[in-house]
């Protein structure tokens, strides 16, 4: 369990086996956790469906998300913003492929070095190398520096919009 504060660590430690079980991992609050934890699971070969804490689900979306990724033949599904042409990284399906994990590692590395950029803006900019399957979004621009272009070397996964209403 990833414990981001003392209260979480204390609660984890009170579970059977406590800290000796090795399941309580001390962490610190950071937007980077949003991408670090999925990256760890991707490296273990586990697909990840990320939902922000302010997302409310009314039914289990698992089968619909897996079916959509299969039908669209994409490795990344990202929700779109309501009434706008940009992505919303509040709902993201990551398929455990080398392309996705390499791309996410490059994004995470860039975000680590550029803490002033909003995570959703960086996520969108890193998708700019390949348009979504419906060509329905406009990627963000965050820098024209040559260093930014160097991070875009990893192949951008095939991706499509995930309708958050479905």
Tab-separated table of N, CA and C in Angstrom:
chain	number	residue	atom	x	y	z
A	1	UNK	N	0.836	-1.173	0.000
A	1	UNK	CA	0.000	0.000	0.000
A	1	UNK	C	0.880	1.235	0.000
A	2	UNK	N	0.552	2.162	-0.853
A	2	UNK	CA	1.331	3.383	-0.981
A	2	UNK	C	0.768	4.403	0.001
A	3	UNK	N	1.499	4.706	1.038
A	3	UNK	CA	1.052	5.574	2.132
A	3	UNK	C	1.652	6.960	1.966
A	4	UNK	N	0.805	7.947	1.689
A	4	UNK	CA	1.297	9.278	1.366
A	4	UNK	C	1.408	10.211	2.561
A	5	UNK	N	0.975	9.772	3.727
A	5	UNK	CA	1.141	10.601	4.923
A	5	UNK	C	1.254	9.698	6.141
A	6	UNK	N	1.518	10.305	7.299
A	6	UNK	CA	1.732	9.543	8.530
A	6	UNK	C	0.484	8.767	8.930
A	7	UNK	N	-0.696	9.356	8.749
A	7	UNK	CA	-1.936	8.670	9.129
A	7	UNK	C	-2.143	7.410	8.286
A	8	UNK	N	-1.858	7.494	6.994
A	8	UNK	CA	-2.005	6.325	6.122
A	8	UNK	C	-0.997	5.237	6.498
A	9	UNK	N	0.223	5.640	6.800
A	9	UNK	CA	1.240	4.675	7.196
A	9	UNK	C	0.853	4.001	8.514
A	10	UNK	N	0.331	4.781	9.445
A	10	UNK	CA	-0.099	4.231	10.732
A	10	UNK	C	-1.248	3.236	10.534
A	11	UNK	N	-2.211	3.584	9.688
A	11	UNK	CA	-3.334	2.683	9.419
A	11	UNK	C	-2.853	1.404	8.760
A	12	UNK	N	-1.927	1.527	7.833
A	12	UNK	CA	-1.374	0.349	7.157
A	12	UNK	C	-0.621	-0.526	8.149
A	13	UNK	N	0.159	0.100	9.007
A	13	UNK	CA	0.952	-0.642	9.986
A	13	UNK	C	0.070	-1.404	10.968
A	14	UNK	N	-1.162	-0.938	11.177
A	14	UNK	CA	-2.056	-1.607	12.118
A	14	UNK	C	-2.712	-2.855	11.528
A	15	UNK	N	-2.565	-3.078	10.241
A	15	UNK	CA	-3.118	-4.267	9.603
A	15	UNK	C	-2.301	-5.495	9.994
A	16	UNK	N	-2.890	-6.686	9.893
A	16	UNK	CA	-2.129	-7.905	10.229
A	16	UNK	C	-0.804	-7.954	9.468
A	17	UNK	N	0.256	-8.227	10.167
A	17	UNK	CA	1.598	-8.265	9.579
A	17	UNK	C	2.316	-6.938	9.704
A	18	UNK	N	1.539	-5.854	9.820
A	18	UNK	CA	2.113	-4.528	10.029
A	18	UNK	C	3.196	-4.171	9.037
A	19	UNK	N	4.119	-3.355	9.485
A	19	UNK	CA	5.212	-2.892	8.626
A	19	UNK	C	6.117	-4.040	8.193
A	20	UNK	N	6.198	-5.087	9.018
A	20	UNK	CA	7.073	-6.220	8.697
A	20	UNK	C	6.630	-6.951	7.434
A	21	UNK	N	5.357	-6.789	7.035
A	21	UNK	CA	4.849	-7.489	5.849
A	21	UNK	C	5.455	-6.936	4.567
A	22	UNK	N	5.991	-5.722	4.625
A	22	UNK	CA	6.574	-5.104	3.439
A	22	UNK	C	5.550	-4.500	2.506
A	23	UNK	N	4.282	-4.520	2.884
A	23	UNK	CA	3.255	-3.996	1.981
A	23	UNK	C	2.987	-2.513	2.177
A	24	UNK	N	3.510	-1.928	3.250
A	24	UNK	CA	3.307	-0.502	3.520
A	24	UNK	C	4.505	0.273	2.978
A	25	UNK	N	4.279	1.049	1.940
A	25	UNK	CA	5.351	1.801	1.298
A	25	UNK	C	5.155	3.280	1.604
A	26	UNK	N	6.156	3.879	2.230
A	26	UNK	CA	6.087	5.305	2.569
A	26	UNK	C	6.287	6.125	1.288
A	27	UNK	N	5.431	7.116	1.114
A	27	UNK	CA	5.533	8.000	-0.037
A	27	UNK	C	5.260	9.431	0.380
A	28	UNK	N	5.266	10.309	-0.567
A	28	UNK	CA	4.937	11.706	-0.307
A	28	UNK	C	3.916	12.154	-1.350
A	29	UNK	N	3.024	13.057	-0.989
A	29	UNK	CA	2.041	13.552	-1.956
A	29	UNK	C	2.735	14.263	-3.121
A	30	UNK	N	2.356	13.897	-4.334
A	30	UNK	CA	2.916	14.504	-5.540
A	30	UNK	C	2.047	14.118	-6.726
A	31	UNK	N	1.886	15.018	-7.672
A	31	UNK	CA	1.153	14.702	-8.889
A	31	UNK	C	1.871	13.609	-9.670
A	32	UNK	N	3.159	13.445	-9.433
A	32	UNK	CA	3.913	12.401	-10.135
A	32	UNK	C	3.416	11.005	-9.782
A	33	UNK	N	2.809	10.840	-8.595
A	33	UNK	CA	2.268	9.532	-8.209
A	33	UNK	C	1.207	9.063	-9.197
A	34	UNK	N	0.481	10.004	-9.778
A	34	UNK	CA	-0.579	9.676	-10.730
A	34	UNK	C	-0.024	8.880	-11.907
A	35	UNK	N	1.245	9.076	-12.225
A	35	UNK	CA	1.848	8.386	-13.353
A	35	UNK	C	2.884	7.346	-12.919
A	36	UNK	N	3.457	7.515	-11.721
A	36	UNK	CA	4.452	6.564	-11.227
A	36	UNK	C	3.818	5.216	-10.914
A	37	UNK	N	2.691	5.237	-10.212
A	37	UNK	CA	2.040	3.977	-9.859
A	37	UNK	C	1.562	3.208	-11.087
A	38	UNK	N	0.884	3.834	-12.050
A	38	UNK	CA	0.542	3.081	-13.263
A	38	UNK	C	1.774	2.548	-13.988
A	39	UNK	N	2.852	3.318	-14.021
A	39	UNK	CA	4.070	2.862	-14.690
A	39	UNK	C	4.618	1.599	-14.025
A	40	UNK	N	4.590	1.556	-12.698
A	40	UNK	CA	5.067	0.360	-11.986
A	40	UNK	C	4.235	-0.856	-12.381
A	41	UNK	N	2.918	-0.704	-12.438
A	41	UNK	CA	2.067	-1.833	-12.827
A	41	UNK	C	2.273	-2.216	-14.290
A	42	UNK	N	2.461	-1.233	-15.167
A	42	UNK	CA	2.717	-1.539	-16.576
A	42	UNK	C	3.972	-2.387	-16.724
A	43	UNK	N	5.007	-2.064	-15.950
A	43	UNK	CA	6.247	-2.847	-15.999
A	43	UNK	C	6.049	-4.262	-15.476
A	44	UNK	N	5.012	-4.482	-14.685
A	44	UNK	CA	4.679	-5.823	-14.199
A	44	UNK	C	3.745	-6.562	-15.164
A	45	UNK	N	3.395	-5.894	-16.276
A	45	UNK	CA	2.514	-6.517	-17.262
A	45	UNK	C	1.038	-6.396	-16.943
A	46	UNK	N	0.673	-5.446	-16.083
A	46	UNK	CA	-0.712	-5.265	-15.662
A	46	UNK	C	-1.293	-4.024	-16.328
A	47	UNK	N	-2.415	-4.196	-17.048
A	47	UNK	CA	-3.123	-3.045	-17.601
A	47	UNK	C	-3.640	-2.189	-16.448
A	48	UNK	N	-3.751	-0.870	-16.685
A	48	UNK	CA	-4.165	0.051	-15.631
A	48	UNK	C	-5.303	0.929	-16.135
A	49	UNK	N	-6.330	1.081	-15.288
A	49	UNK	CA	-7.395	2.048	-15.567
A	49	UNK	C	-7.372	3.050	-14.430
A	50	UNK	N	-6.934	4.275	-14.736
A	50	UNK	CA	-6.775	5.332	-13.740
A	50	UNK	C	-8.044	6.172	-13.691
A	51	UNK	N	-8.534	6.431	-12.484
A	51	UNK	CA	-9.656	7.340	-12.274
A	51	UNK	C	-9.240	8.346	-11.219
A	52	UNK	N	-9.387	9.633	-11.498
A	52	UNK	CA	-9.134	10.650	-10.488
A	52	UNK	C	-10.143	10.496	-9.351
A	53	UNK	N	-9.791	11.026	-8.183
A	53	UNK	CA	-10.662	10.897	-7.024
A	53	UNK	C	-11.976	11.658	-7.165
A	54	UNK	N	-12.040	12.614	-8.075
A	54	UNK	CA	-13.281	13.363	-8.242
A	54	UNK	C	-14.182	12.773	-9.324
A	55	UNK	N	-13.883	11.558	-9.765
A	55	UNK	CA	-14.694	10.858	-10.755
A	55	UNK	C	-15.632	9.906	-10.018
A	56	UNK	N	-16.900	9.951	-10.361
A	56	UNK	CA	-17.893	9.064	-9.759
A	56	UNK	C	-18.362	8.072	-10.802
A	57	UNK	N	-18.245	6.799	-10.491
A	57	UNK	CA	-18.714	5.777	-11.429
A	57	UNK	C	-20.017	5.194	-10.897
A	58	UNK	N	-20.933	4.974	-11.807
A	58	UNK	CA	-22.243	4.463	-11.428
A	58	UNK	C	-22.375	2.969	-11.709
A	59	UNK	N	-21.453	2.428	-12.490
A	59	UNK	CA	-21.408	0.979	-12.722
A	59	UNK	C	-19.986	0.613	-13.109
A	60	UNK	N	-19.652	-0.639	-12.969
A	60	UNK	CA	-18.308	-1.127	-13.250
A	60	UNK	C	-17.981	-0.899	-14.733
A	61	UNK	N	-16.973	-0.078	-15.034
A	61	UNK	CA	-16.645	0.231	-16.432
A	61	UNK	C	-15.651	-0.746	-17.071
A	62	UNK	N	-15.167	-1.709	-16.323
A	62	UNK	CA	-14.049	-2.545	-16.777
A	62	UNK	C	-14.288	-3.159	-18.151
A	63	UNK	N	-15.383	-3.903	-18.315
A	63	UNK	CA	-15.616	-4.600	-19.581
A	63	UNK	C	-15.792	-3.631	-20.741
A	64	UNK	N	-16.481	-2.518	-20.497
A	64	UNK	CA	-16.690	-1.522	-21.555
A	64	UNK	C	-15.354	-0.922	-22.005
A	65	UNK	N	-14.477	-0.634	-21.050
A	65	UNK	CA	-13.168	-0.052	-21.379
A	65	UNK	C	-12.316	-1.062	-22.146
A	66	UNK	N	-12.276	-2.300	-21.682
A	66	UNK	CA	-11.496	-3.330	-22.378
A	66	UNK	C	-12.041	-3.576	-23.782
A	67	UNK	N	-13.367	-3.636	-23.915
A	67	UNK	CA	-13.979	-3.838	-25.231
A	67	UNK	C	-13.676	-2.675	-26.169
A	68	UNK	N	-13.739	-1.449	-25.646
A	68	UNK	CA	-13.467	-0.281	-26.479
A	68	UNK	C	-12.012	-0.279	-26.956
A	69	UNK	N	-11.088	-0.581	-26.076
A	69	UNK	CA	-9.673	-0.617	-26.464
A	69	UNK	C	-9.442	-1.689	-27.527
A	70	UNK	N	-10.087	-2.835	-27.364
A	70	UNK	CA	-9.954	-3.921	-28.340
A	70	UNK	C	-10.579	-3.537	-29.671
A	71	UNK	N	-11.794	-3.016	-29.627
A	71	UNK	CA	-12.513	-2.640	-30.850
A	71	UNK	C	-11.781	-1.539	-31.608
A	72	UNK	N	-11.254	-0.542	-30.886
A	72	UNK	CA	-10.560	0.575	-31.519
A	72	UNK	C	-9.112	0.241	-31.859
A	73	UNK	N	-8.623	-0.901	-31.361
A	73	UNK	CA	-7.235	-1.345	-31.566
A	73	UNK	C	-6.249	-0.277	-31.107
A	74	UNK	N	-6.461	0.181	-29.855
A	74	UNK	CA	-5.592	1.190	-29.260
A	74	UNK	C	-5.044	0.659	-27.938
A	75	UNK	N	-3.953	1.251	-27.507
A	75	UNK	CA	-3.319	0.860	-26.252
A	75	UNK	C	-3.496	1.904	-25.163
A	76	UNK	N	-4.145	3.007	-25.504
A	76	UNK	CA	-4.354	4.093	-24.554
A	76	UNK	C	-5.714	4.725	-24.848
A	77	UNK	N	-6.523	4.836	-23.808
A	77	UNK	CA	-7.800	5.546	-23.903
A	77	UNK	C	-7.758	6.696	-22.907
A	78	UNK	N	-8.120	7.874	-23.356
A	78	UNK	CA	-8.078	9.068	-22.516
A	78	UNK	C	-9.418	9.780	-22.652
A	79	UNK	N	-9.980	10.180	-21.521
A	79	UNK	CA	-11.264	10.880	-21.603
A	79	UNK	C	-11.076	12.265	-22.218
A	80	UNK	N	-12.143	12.735	-22.832
A	80	UNK	CA	-12.132	14.065	-23.408
A	80	UNK	C	-12.755	15.053	-22.444
A	81	UNK	N	-12.438	16.304	-22.629
A	81	UNK	CA	-13.038	17.352	-21.812
A	81	UNK	C	-14.423	17.681	-22.353
A	82	UNK	N	-15.327	17.973	-21.450
A	82	UNK	CA	-16.689	18.314	-21.840
A	82	UNK	C	-16.708	19.615	-22.627
A	83	UNK	N	-17.314	19.590	-23.806
A	83	UNK	CA	-17.514	20.766	-24.655
A	83	UNK	C	-16.206	21.464	-25.023
A	84	UNK	N	-15.147	20.692	-25.185
A	84	UNK	CA	-13.855	21.260	-25.570
A	84	UNK	C	-13.127	20.225	-26.425
A	85	UNK	N	-12.071	20.646	-27.095
A	85	UNK	CA	-11.341	19.733	-27.970
A	85	UNK	C	-10.022	19.269	-27.344
A	86	UNK	N	-9.996	19.148	-26.017
A	86	UNK	CA	-8.775	18.703	-25.363
A	86	UNK	C	-9.050	17.455	-24.528
A	87	UNK	N	-7.981	16.809	-24.131
A	87	UNK	CA	-8.106	15.605	-23.315
A	87	UNK	C	-8.326	15.979	-21.859
A	88	UNK	N	-8.753	14.991	-21.098
A	88	UNK	CA	-8.874	15.121	-19.649
A	88	UNK	C	-8.235	13.869	-19.058
A	89	UNK	N	-7.140	14.026	-18.357
A	89	UNK	CA	-6.422	12.859	-17.854
A	89	UNK	C	-7.004	12.323	-16.544
A	90	UNK	N	-8.277	12.599	-16.293
A	90	UNK	CA	-8.949	12.082	-15.105
A	90	UNK	C	-9.384	10.639	-15.246
A	91	UNK	N	-9.546	10.176	-16.485
A	91	UNK	CA	-9.858	8.778	-16.796
A	91	UNK	C	-8.896	8.331	-17.884
A	92	UNK	N	-8.051	7.362	-17.574
A	92	UNK	CA	-7.073	6.895	-18.558
A	92	UNK	C	-6.932	5.380	-18.447
A	93	UNK	N	-7.013	4.703	-19.590
A	93	UNK	CA	-6.711	3.268	-19.649
A	93	UNK	C	-5.348	3.109	-20.312
A	94	UNK	N	-4.424	2.451	-19.614
A	94	UNK	CA	-3.091	2.160	-20.131
A	94	UNK	C	-2.988	0.657	-20.357
A	95	UNK	N	-2.755	0.216	-21.597
A	95	UNK	CA	-2.497	-1.204	-21.836
A	95	UNK	C	-1.013	-1.454	-21.569
A	96	UNK	N	-0.714	-2.572	-20.950
A	96	UNK	CA	0.665	-2.903	-20.572
A	96	UNK	C	1.463	-3.357	-21.787
A	97	UNK	N	1.934	-2.368	-22.558
A	97	UNK	CA	2.798	-2.657	-23.706
A	97	UNK	C	4.092	-1.867	-23.537
A	98	UNK	N	5.105	-2.268	-24.260
A	98	UNK	CA	6.386	-1.555	-24.195
A	98	UNK	C	6.228	-0.121	-24.687
A	99	UNK	N	5.466	0.075	-25.740
A	99	UNK	CA	5.264	1.419	-26.283
A	99	UNK	C	4.626	2.327	-25.230
A	100	UNK	N	3.594	1.839	-24.549
A	100	UNK	CA	2.913	2.651	-23.541
A	100	UNK	C	3.840	2.933	-22.368
A	101	UNK	N	4.546	1.912	-21.870
A	101	UNK	CA	5.400	2.147	-20.701
A	101	UNK	C	6.585	3.051	-21.048
A	102	UNK	N	7.163	2.921	-22.247
A	102	UNK	CA	8.254	3.824	-22.653
A	102	UNK	C	7.748	5.261	-22.773
A	103	UNK	N	6.561	5.412	-23.360
A	103	UNK	CA	5.973	6.742	-23.520
A	103	UNK	C	5.678	7.368	-22.158
A	104	UNK	N	5.099	6.582	-21.257
A	104	UNK	CA	4.762	7.099	-19.931
A	104	UNK	C	6.016	7.436	-19.131
A	105	UNK	N	7.065	6.656	-19.269
A	105	UNK	CA	8.328	6.958	-18.593
A	105	UNK	C	8.908	8.282	-19.099
A	106	UNK	N	8.839	8.515	-20.401
A	106	UNK	CA	9.333	9.783	-20.954
A	106	UNK	C	8.509	10.960	-20.417
A	107	UNK	N	7.186	10.806	-20.369
A	107	UNK	CA	6.321	11.850	-19.827
A	107	UNK	C	6.644	12.110	-18.361
A	108	UNK	N	6.756	11.058	-17.584
A	108	UNK	CA	7.047	11.194	-16.158
A	108	UNK	C	8.409	11.847	-15.936
A	109	UNK	N	9.390	11.466	-16.720
A	109	UNK	CA	10.730	12.057	-16.610
A	109	UNK	C	10.689	13.545	-16.907
A	110	UNK	N	9.952	13.917	-17.942
A	110	UNK	CA	9.849	15.328	-18.299
A	110	UNK	C	9.130	16.098	-17.203
A	111	UNK	N	8.045	15.529	-16.670
A	111	UNK	CA	7.292	16.199	-15.609
A	111	UNK	C	8.145	16.373	-14.356
A	112	UNK	N	9.011	15.423	-14.067
A	112	UNK	CA	9.887	15.512	-12.899
A	112	UNK	C	10.811	16.729	-13.013
A	113	UNK	N	11.287	16.982	-14.222
A	113	UNK	CA	12.207	18.096	-14.458
A	113	UNK	C	11.493	19.432	-14.666
A	114	UNK	N	10.203	19.407	-14.973
A	114	UNK	CA	9.441	20.623	-15.288
A	114	UNK	C	8.194	20.678	-14.412
A	115	UNK	N	8.386	20.900	-13.150
A	115	UNK	CA	7.298	20.818	-12.177
A	115	UNK	C	6.264	21.935	-12.315
A	116	UNK	N	6.580	22.956	-13.066
A	116	UNK	CA	5.672	24.095	-13.201
A	116	UNK	C	4.571	23.857	-14.227
A	117	UNK	N	4.643	22.798	-15.006
A	117	UNK	CA	3.651	22.523	-16.040
A	117	UNK	C	2.561	21.621	-15.476
A	118	UNK	N	1.310	21.944	-15.739
A	118	UNK	CA	0.177	21.143	-15.269
A	118	UNK	C	0.248	19.750	-15.899
A	119	UNK	N	-0.057	18.733	-15.109
A	119	UNK	CA	0.068	17.352	-15.587
A	119	UNK	C	-0.779	17.080	-16.821
A	120	UNK	N	-1.981	17.614	-16.874
A	120	UNK	CA	-2.855	17.361	-18.021
A	120	UNK	C	-2.325	18.034	-19.284
A	121	UNK	N	-1.726	19.199	-19.118
A	121	UNK	CA	-1.136	19.902	-20.250
A	121	UNK	C	0.051	19.101	-20.798
A	122	UNK	N	0.888	18.595	-19.907
A	122	UNK	CA	2.035	17.786	-20.339
A	122	UNK	C	1.556	16.493	-20.990
A	123	UNK	N	0.555	15.848	-20.408
A	123	UNK	CA	0.001	14.599	-20.959
A	123	UNK	C	-0.462	14.836	-22.396
A	124	UNK	N	-1.198	15.905	-22.606
A	124	UNK	CA	-1.695	16.248	-23.940
A	124	UNK	C	-0.551	16.524	-24.908
A	125	UNK	N	0.431	17.287	-24.470
A	125	UNK	CA	1.558	17.633	-25.339
A	125	UNK	C	2.340	16.384	-25.740
A	126	UNK	N	2.451	15.424	-24.847
A	126	UNK	CA	3.180	14.202	-25.169
A	126	UNK	C	2.401	13.293	-26.106
A	127	UNK	N	1.111	13.531	-26.258
A	127	UNK	CA	0.314	12.794	-27.243
A	127	UNK	C	0.368	13.447	-28.617
A	128	UNK	N	0.969	14.630	-28.717
A	128	UNK	CA	0.958	15.405	-29.960
A	128	UNK	C	1.625	14.683	-31.124
A	129	UNK	N	2.485	13.729	-30.844
A	129	UNK	CA	3.164	13.001	-31.916
A	129	UNK	C	2.256	12.080	-32.700
A	130	UNK	N	1.062	11.838	-32.199
A	130	UNK	CA	0.081	11.008	-32.902
A	130	UNK	C	-1.302	11.511	-32.510
A	131	UNK	N	-2.097	11.897	-33.485
A	131	UNK	CA	-3.446	12.363	-33.208
A	131	UNK	C	-4.309	11.223	-32.685
A	132	UNK	N	-5.364	11.571	-31.954
A	132	UNK	CA	-6.288	10.537	-31.506
A	132	UNK	C	-6.966	9.921	-32.721
A	133	UNK	N	-7.498	8.730	-32.573
A	133	UNK	CA	-8.064	7.978	-33.697
A	133	UNK	C	-9.220	8.695	-34.383
A	134	UNK	N	-9.888	9.602	-33.681
A	134	UNK	CA	-11.002	10.343	-34.273
A	134	UNK	C	-10.610	11.747	-34.720
A	135	UNK	N	-9.369	12.114	-34.478
A	135	UNK	CA	-8.885	13.455	-34.787
A	135	UNK	C	-9.822	14.509	-34.192
A	136	UNK	N	-10.175	14.293	-32.922
A	136	UNK	CA	-11.148	15.167	-32.260
A	136	UNK	C	-10.525	16.114	-31.251
A	137	UNK	N	-9.226	15.991	-31.011
A	137	UNK	CA	-8.594	16.841	-30.001
A	137	UNK	C	-7.477	17.676	-30.615
A	138	UNK	N	-7.152	18.736	-29.918
A	138	UNK	CA	-6.030	19.591	-30.297
A	138	UNK	C	-4.993	19.481	-29.188
A	139	UNK	N	-3.777	18.994	-29.507
A	139	UNK	CA	-2.778	18.835	-28.456
A	139	UNK	C	-2.302	20.172	-27.898
A	140	UNK	N	-1.960	20.148	-26.628
A	140	UNK	CA	-1.405	21.329	-25.965
A	140	UNK	C	0.016	21.579	-26.446
A	141	UNK	N	0.429	22.814	-26.366
A	141	UNK	CA	1.816	23.195	-26.632
A	141	UNK	C	2.394	23.685	-25.305
A	142	UNK	N	3.557	23.160	-24.950
A	142	UNK	CA	4.126	23.598	-23.678
A	142	UNK	C	5.537	24.142	-23.811
A	143	UNK	N	6.219	23.826	-24.902
A	143	UNK	CA	7.569	24.335	-25.048
A	143	UNK	C	8.052	24.064	-26.462
A	144	UNK	N	8.827	24.976	-26.967
A	144	UNK	CA	9.436	24.760	-28.274
A	144	UNK	C	10.922	24.467	-28.121
A	145	UNK	N	11.348	24.265	-26.879
A	145	UNK	CA	12.761	24.018	-26.631
A	145	UNK	C	13.187	22.692	-27.242
A	146	UNK	N	14.425	22.628	-27.658
A	146	UNK	CA	14.925	21.384	-28.241
A	146	UNK	C	14.896	20.247	-27.232
A	147	UNK	N	14.991	20.566	-25.932
A	147	UNK	CA	14.961	19.512	-24.917
A	147	UNK	C	13.597	18.828	-24.869
A	148	UNK	N	12.537	19.588	-25.081
A	148	UNK	CA	11.207	18.985	-25.097
A	148	UNK	C	11.095	18.011	-26.259
A	149	UNK	N	11.580	18.400	-27.433
A	149	UNK	CA	11.495	17.516	-28.589
A	149	UNK	C	12.308	16.242	-28.377
A	150	UNK	N	13.389	16.327	-27.630
A	150	UNK	CA	14.175	15.129	-27.342
A	150	UNK	C	13.360	14.103	-26.571
A	151	UNK	N	12.506	14.559	-25.675
A	151	UNK	CA	11.682	13.627	-24.897
A	151	UNK	C	10.582	12.995	-25.733
A	152	UNK	N	10.283	13.550	-26.877
A	152	UNK	CA	9.230	12.987	-27.716
A	152	UNK	C	9.729	11.874	-28.614
A	153	UNK	N	10.952	11.419	-28.421
A	153	UNK	CA	11.470	10.320	-29.220
A	153	UNK	C	10.686	9.024	-29.055
A	154	UNK	N	10.211	8.697	-27.859
A	154	UNK	CA	9.461	7.445	-27.762
A	154	UNK	C	8.231	7.469	-28.657
A	155	UNK	N	7.923	6.329	-29.197
A	155	UNK	CA	6.738	6.199	-30.031
A	155	UNK	C	5.499	6.526	-29.192
A	156	UNK	N	4.600	7.313	-29.752
A	156	UNK	CA	3.351	7.632	-29.065
A	156	UNK	C	2.387	6.472	-29.321
A	157	UNK	N	1.789	5.929	-28.267
A	157	UNK	CA	0.875	4.796	-28.461
A	157	UNK	C	-0.334	5.189	-29.299
A	158	UNK	N	-0.917	4.191	-29.962
A	158	UNK	CA	-2.204	4.433	-30.621
A	158	UNK	C	-3.200	4.724	-29.518
A	159	UNK	N	-3.944	5.819	-29.688
A	159	UNK	CA	-4.868	6.207	-28.627
A	159	UNK	C	-6.166	6.751	-29.184
A	160	UNK	N	-7.184	6.693	-28.363
A	160	UNK	CA	-8.492	7.203	-28.737
A	160	UNK	C	-9.132	7.842	-27.511
A	161	UNK	N	-10.186	8.594	-27.762
A	161	UNK	CA	-10.917	9.218	-26.655
A	161	UNK	C	-11.827	8.194	-25.987
A	162	UNK	N	-11.883	8.295	-24.691
A	162	UNK	CA	-12.783	7.491	-23.884
A	162	UNK	C	-13.918	8.396	-23.450
A	163	UNK	N	-15.118	8.110	-23.906
A	163	UNK	CA	-16.254	8.951	-23.568
A	163	UNK	C	-16.591	8.758	-22.091
A	164	UNK	N	-16.415	9.780	-21.261
A	164	UNK	CA	-16.644	9.621	-19.816
A	164	UNK	C	-18.112	9.451	-19.455
A	165	UNK	N	-19.014	9.694	-20.391
A	165	UNK	CA	-20.438	9.580	-20.105
A	165	UNK	C	-20.924	8.142	-20.257
A	166	UNK	N	-20.251	7.371	-21.090
A	166	UNK	CA	-20.704	5.999	-21.376
A	166	UNK	C	-20.629	5.127	-20.197
